[in-house]
CSV table of C-alpha atoms in Angstrom, one decimal:
chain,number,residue,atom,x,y,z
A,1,UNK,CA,0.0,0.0,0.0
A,2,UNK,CA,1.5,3.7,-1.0
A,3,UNK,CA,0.6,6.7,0.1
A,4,UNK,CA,0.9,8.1,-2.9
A,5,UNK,CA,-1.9,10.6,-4.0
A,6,UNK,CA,-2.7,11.5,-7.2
A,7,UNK,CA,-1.5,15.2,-8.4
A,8,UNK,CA,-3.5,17.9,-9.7
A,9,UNK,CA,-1.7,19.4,-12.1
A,10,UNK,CA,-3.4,22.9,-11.9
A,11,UNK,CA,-2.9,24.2,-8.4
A,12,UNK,CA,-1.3,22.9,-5.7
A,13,UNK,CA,-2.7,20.0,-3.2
A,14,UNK,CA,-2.8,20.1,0.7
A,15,UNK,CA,0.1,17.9,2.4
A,16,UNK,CA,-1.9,14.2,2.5
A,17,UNK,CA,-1.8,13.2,6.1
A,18,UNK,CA,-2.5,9.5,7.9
A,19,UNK,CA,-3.6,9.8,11.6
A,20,UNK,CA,-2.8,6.3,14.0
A,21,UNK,CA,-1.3,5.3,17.2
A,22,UNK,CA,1.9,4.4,17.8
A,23,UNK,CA,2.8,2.5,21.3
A,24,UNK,CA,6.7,3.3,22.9
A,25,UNK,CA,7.7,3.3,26.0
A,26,UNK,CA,4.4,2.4,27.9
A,27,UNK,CA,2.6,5.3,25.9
A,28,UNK,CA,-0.1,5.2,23.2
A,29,UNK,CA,0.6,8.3,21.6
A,30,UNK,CA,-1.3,10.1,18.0
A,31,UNK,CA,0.7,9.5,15.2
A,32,UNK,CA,0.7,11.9,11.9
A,33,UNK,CA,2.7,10.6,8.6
A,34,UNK,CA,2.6,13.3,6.3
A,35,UNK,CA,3.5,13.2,2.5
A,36,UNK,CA,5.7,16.2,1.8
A,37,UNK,CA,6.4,17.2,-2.1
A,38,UNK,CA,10.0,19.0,-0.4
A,39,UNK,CA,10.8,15.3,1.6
A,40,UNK,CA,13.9,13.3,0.5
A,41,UNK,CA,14.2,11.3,3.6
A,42,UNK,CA,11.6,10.2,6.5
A,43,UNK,CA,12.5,12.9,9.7
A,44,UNK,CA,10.2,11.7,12.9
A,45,UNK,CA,9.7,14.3,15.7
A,46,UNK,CA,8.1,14.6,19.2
A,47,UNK,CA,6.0,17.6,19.8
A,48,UNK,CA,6.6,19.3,22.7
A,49,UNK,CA,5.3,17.9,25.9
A,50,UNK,CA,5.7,14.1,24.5
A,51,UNK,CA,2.0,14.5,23.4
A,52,UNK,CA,2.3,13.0,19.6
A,53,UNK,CA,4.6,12.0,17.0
A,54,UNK,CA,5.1,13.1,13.5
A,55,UNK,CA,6.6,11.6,10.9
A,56,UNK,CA,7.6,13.6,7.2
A,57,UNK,CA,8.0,11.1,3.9
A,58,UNK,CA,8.3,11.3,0.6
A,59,UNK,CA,5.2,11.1,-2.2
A,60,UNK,CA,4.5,7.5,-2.7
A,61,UNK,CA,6.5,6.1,0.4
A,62,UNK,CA,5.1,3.0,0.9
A,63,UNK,CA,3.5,2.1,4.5
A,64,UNK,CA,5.9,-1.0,5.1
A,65,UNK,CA,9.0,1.9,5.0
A,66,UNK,CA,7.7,4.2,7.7
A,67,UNK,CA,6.6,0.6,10.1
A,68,UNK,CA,10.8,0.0,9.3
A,69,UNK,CA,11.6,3.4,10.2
A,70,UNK,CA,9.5,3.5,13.6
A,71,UNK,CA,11.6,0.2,14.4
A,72,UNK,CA,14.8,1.4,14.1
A,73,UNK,CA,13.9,4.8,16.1
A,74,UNK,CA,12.6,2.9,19.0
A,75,UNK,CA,15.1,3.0,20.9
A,76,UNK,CA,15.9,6.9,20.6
A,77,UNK,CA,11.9,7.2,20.9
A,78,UNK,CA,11.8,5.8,24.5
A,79,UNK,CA,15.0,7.5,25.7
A,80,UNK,CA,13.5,10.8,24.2
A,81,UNK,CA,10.3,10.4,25.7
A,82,UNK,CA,11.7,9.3,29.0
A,83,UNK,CA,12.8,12.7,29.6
A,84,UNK,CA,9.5,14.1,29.0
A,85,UNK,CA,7.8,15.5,31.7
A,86,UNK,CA,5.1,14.0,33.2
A,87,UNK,CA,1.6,15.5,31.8
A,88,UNK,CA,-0.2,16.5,34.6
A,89,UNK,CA,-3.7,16.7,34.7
A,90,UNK,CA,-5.7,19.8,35.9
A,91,UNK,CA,-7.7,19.5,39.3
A,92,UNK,CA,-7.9,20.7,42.4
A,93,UNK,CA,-4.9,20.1,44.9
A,94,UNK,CA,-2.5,20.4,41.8
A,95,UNK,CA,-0.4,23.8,41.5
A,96,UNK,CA,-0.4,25.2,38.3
A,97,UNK,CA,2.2,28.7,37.1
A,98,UNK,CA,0.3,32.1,36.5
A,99,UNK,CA,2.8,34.4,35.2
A,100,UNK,CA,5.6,32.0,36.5
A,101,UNK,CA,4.0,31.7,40.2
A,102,UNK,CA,2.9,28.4,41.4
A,103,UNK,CA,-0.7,28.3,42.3
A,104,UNK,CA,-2.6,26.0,44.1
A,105,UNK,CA,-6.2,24.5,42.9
A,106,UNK,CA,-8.8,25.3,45.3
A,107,UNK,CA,-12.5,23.9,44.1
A,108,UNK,CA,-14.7,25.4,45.7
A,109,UNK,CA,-18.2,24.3,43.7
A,110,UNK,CA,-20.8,26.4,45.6
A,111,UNK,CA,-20.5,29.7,43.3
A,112,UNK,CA,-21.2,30.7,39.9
A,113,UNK,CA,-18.2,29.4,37.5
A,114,UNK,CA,-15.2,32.3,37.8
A,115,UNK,CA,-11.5,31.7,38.7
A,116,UNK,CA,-10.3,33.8,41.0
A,117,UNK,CA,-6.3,34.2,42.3
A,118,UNK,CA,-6.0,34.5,46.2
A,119,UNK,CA,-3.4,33.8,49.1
A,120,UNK,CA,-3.6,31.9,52.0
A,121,UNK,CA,-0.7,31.2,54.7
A,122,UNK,CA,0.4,28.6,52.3
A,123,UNK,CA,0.8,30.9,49.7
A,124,UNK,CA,-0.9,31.7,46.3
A,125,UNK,CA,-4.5,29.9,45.1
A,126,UNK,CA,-6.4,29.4,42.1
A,127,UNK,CA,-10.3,29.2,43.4
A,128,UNK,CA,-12.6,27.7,40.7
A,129,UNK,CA,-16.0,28.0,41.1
A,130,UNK,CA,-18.6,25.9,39.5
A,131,UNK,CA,-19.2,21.8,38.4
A,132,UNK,CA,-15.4,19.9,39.0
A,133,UNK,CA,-16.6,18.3,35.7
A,134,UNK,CA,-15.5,22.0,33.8
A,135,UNK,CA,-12.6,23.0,36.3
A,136,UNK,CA,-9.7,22.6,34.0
A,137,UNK,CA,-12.1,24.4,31.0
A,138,UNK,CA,-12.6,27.0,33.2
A,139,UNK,CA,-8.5,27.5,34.3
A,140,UNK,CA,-7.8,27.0,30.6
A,141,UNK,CA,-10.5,30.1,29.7
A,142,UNK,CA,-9.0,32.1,32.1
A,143,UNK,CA,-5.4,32.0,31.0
A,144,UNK,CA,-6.6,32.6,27.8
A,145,UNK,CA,-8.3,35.9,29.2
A,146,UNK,CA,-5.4,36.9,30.9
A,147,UNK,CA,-3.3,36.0,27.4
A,148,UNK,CA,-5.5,38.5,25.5
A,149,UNK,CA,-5.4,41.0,28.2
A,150,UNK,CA,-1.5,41.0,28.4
A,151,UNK,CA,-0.5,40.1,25.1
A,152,UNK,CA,-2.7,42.9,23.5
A,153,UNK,CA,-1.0,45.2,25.6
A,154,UNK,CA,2.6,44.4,24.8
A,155,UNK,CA,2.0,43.9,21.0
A,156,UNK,CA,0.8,48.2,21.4
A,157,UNK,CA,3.8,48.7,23.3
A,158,UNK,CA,6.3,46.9,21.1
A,159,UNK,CA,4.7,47.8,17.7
A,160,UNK,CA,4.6,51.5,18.3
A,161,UNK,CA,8.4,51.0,19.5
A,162,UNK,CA,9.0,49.8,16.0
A,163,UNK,CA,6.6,52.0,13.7
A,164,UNK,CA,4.8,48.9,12.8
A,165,UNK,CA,1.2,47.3,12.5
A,166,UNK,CA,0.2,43.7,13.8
A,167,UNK,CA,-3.3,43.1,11.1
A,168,UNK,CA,-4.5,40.3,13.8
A,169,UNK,CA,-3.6,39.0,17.1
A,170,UNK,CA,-4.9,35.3,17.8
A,171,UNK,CA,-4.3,32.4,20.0
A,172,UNK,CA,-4.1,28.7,19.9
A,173,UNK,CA,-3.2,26.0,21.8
A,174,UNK,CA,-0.5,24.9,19.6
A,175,UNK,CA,2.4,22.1,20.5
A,176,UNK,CA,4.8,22.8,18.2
A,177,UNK,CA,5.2,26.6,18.4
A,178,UNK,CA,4.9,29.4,21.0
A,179,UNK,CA,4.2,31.7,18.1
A,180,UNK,CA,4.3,33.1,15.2
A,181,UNK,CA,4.2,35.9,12.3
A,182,UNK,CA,2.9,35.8,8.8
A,183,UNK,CA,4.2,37.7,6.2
A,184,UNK,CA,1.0,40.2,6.0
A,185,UNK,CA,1.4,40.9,9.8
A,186,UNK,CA,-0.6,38.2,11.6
A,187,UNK,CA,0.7,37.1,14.8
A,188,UNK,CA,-0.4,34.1,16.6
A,189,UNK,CA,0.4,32.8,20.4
A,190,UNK,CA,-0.2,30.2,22.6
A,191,UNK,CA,-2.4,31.1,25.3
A,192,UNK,CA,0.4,28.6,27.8
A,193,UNK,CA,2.8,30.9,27.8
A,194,UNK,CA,0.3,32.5,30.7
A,195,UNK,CA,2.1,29.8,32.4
A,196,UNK,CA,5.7,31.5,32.1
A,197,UNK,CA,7.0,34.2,34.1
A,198,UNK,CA,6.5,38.0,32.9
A,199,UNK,CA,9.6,38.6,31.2
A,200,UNK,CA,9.3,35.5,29.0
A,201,UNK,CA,6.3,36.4,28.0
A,202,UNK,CA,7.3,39.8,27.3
A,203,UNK,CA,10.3,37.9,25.2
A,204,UNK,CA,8.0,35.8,23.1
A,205,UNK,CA,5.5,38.8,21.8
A,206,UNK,CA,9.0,41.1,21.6
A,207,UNK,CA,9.9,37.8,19.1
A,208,UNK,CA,6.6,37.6,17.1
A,209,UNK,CA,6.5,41.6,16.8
A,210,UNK,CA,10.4,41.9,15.4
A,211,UNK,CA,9.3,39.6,12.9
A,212,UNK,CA,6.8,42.3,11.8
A,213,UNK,CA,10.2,44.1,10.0
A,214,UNK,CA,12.4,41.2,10.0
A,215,UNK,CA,10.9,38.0,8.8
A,216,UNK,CA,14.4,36.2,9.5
A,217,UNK,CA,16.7,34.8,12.1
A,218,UNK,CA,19.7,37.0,11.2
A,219,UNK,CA,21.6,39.3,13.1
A,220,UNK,CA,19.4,42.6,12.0
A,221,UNK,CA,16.4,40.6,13.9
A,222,UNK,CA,18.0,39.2,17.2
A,223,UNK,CA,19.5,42.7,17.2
A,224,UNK,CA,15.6,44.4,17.3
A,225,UNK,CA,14.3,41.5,19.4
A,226,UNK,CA,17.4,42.5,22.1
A,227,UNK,CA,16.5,45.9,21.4
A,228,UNK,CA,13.0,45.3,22.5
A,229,UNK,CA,14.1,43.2,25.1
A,230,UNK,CA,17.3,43.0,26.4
A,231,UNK,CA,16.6,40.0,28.8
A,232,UNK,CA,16.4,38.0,25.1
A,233,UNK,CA,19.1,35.0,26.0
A,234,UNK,CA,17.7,34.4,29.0
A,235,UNK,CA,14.2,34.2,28.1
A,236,UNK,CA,14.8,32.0,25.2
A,237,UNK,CA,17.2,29.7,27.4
A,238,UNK,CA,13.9,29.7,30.0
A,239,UNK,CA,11.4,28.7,27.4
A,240,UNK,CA,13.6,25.8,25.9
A,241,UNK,CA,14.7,24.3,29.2
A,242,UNK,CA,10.8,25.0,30.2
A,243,UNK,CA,8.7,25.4,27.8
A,244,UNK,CA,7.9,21.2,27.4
A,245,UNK,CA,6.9,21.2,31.0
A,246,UNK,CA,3.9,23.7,30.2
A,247,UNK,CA,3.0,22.2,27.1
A,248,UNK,CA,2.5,18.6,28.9
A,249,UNK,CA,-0.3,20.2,31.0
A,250,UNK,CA,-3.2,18.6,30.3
A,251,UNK,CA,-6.4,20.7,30.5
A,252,UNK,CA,-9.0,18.2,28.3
């Protein structure tokens, strides 16, 4: 069996993609094989917090290949995922970041369904009102809230600093990328990064916005995004060391 497709020869054709499972290490994990035109070789990768594989092939690879590949990547597989954080699932007793600050989950199910930050003498809380049955819908909505809120507010800041316009500002729940920038302006986070402390949050839409005039890695771009904010290293050295850790949370 291939999984070849045929071609339209008059505009181009979406990526063909094969969704399955794939057990390793103890894990039944979602599995994408997607038929690249650009592919000369299989490449496999994890997305970040361990929570699916994806594997890239050539037109007209033929299924037997890619079971061949996923044998001889076992191995790196487990000891890959074996460094994966835990994913954690949201509910009370649990301590979940806001803005890099550990918070515990308080349910408290006789009120109307808010989420409200507090303190106690053992330090910060997350009190979710309503059913447990929509607690971790309802922390999820509120960091997205509070994403909005902030992230709004620092792509004014940081696109008046650089005399440009973002078109759009939206958010996903993405596991491959924290964000990104198209080339007509529209810039796209992750509502997690809620999770990570101020100044990398700061970093990431200081990122996304340089892209506005620099739609590159090169120096001229690291040079705005330093410019924008000079804690750049050591935000970008948080989120990678990090940034899997959030993405594992499990809010569904």
């Amino acid at each position: 069996m291939s999984f070849g497709f045929l071609r339209n020869l008059t505009k181009p054709r979406p990526a063909p993609v094969v969704e399955r499972e794939h057990c390793v290490a103890g894990r039944t994990l979602p599995l994408k094989i997607v038929e690249s035109d650009r592919a000369r070789r299989l490449t496999l990768r994890i997305d970040s917090g361990g929570r699916g594989l994806r594997i890239t092939v050539p037109p007209g690879l033929r299924r037997g290949e890619v079971e061949k590949f996923l044998d001889r990547h076992q191995d790196w597989l487990e000891q890959r995922l074996a460094k994966v954080p835990n994913r954690p699932q949201v509910r009370p007793g649990i301590k979940i970041p806001v803005r890099g600050v550990p918070h515990r989950i308080v349910h408290e199910p006789s009120k109307r369904g808010t989420v409200t930050l507090s303190c106690d003498e053992r330090g910060p809380l997350m009190i979710v009102h309503g059913e447990r049955v929509h607690l971790p819908r309802r922390i999820a909505d509120f960091l997205k809230r509070e994403a909005k809120r902030e992230i709004e507010r620092l792509v004014v800041r940081h696109t008046g600093t650089i005399g440009k316009r973002a078109k759009a500002i939206r958010f996903k729940d993405t596991s491959s990328r924290w964000g990104s920038c198209t080339s007509d302006g529209n810039l796209s986070f992750s509502w997690r990064i809620m999770m990570a402390p101020s100044p990398v949050i700061n970093y990431l839409v200081a990122h996304e916005v340089a892209h506005l005039k620099e739609m590159n890695h090169g120096p001229k771009f690291w040079k705005l995004c330093e410019q924008l904010c000079p804690d750049t290293e050591r935000c970008k050295d948080w989120l990678k060391r990090n940034g899997g850790a959030l993405q594992a949370i499990m809010f569904d």
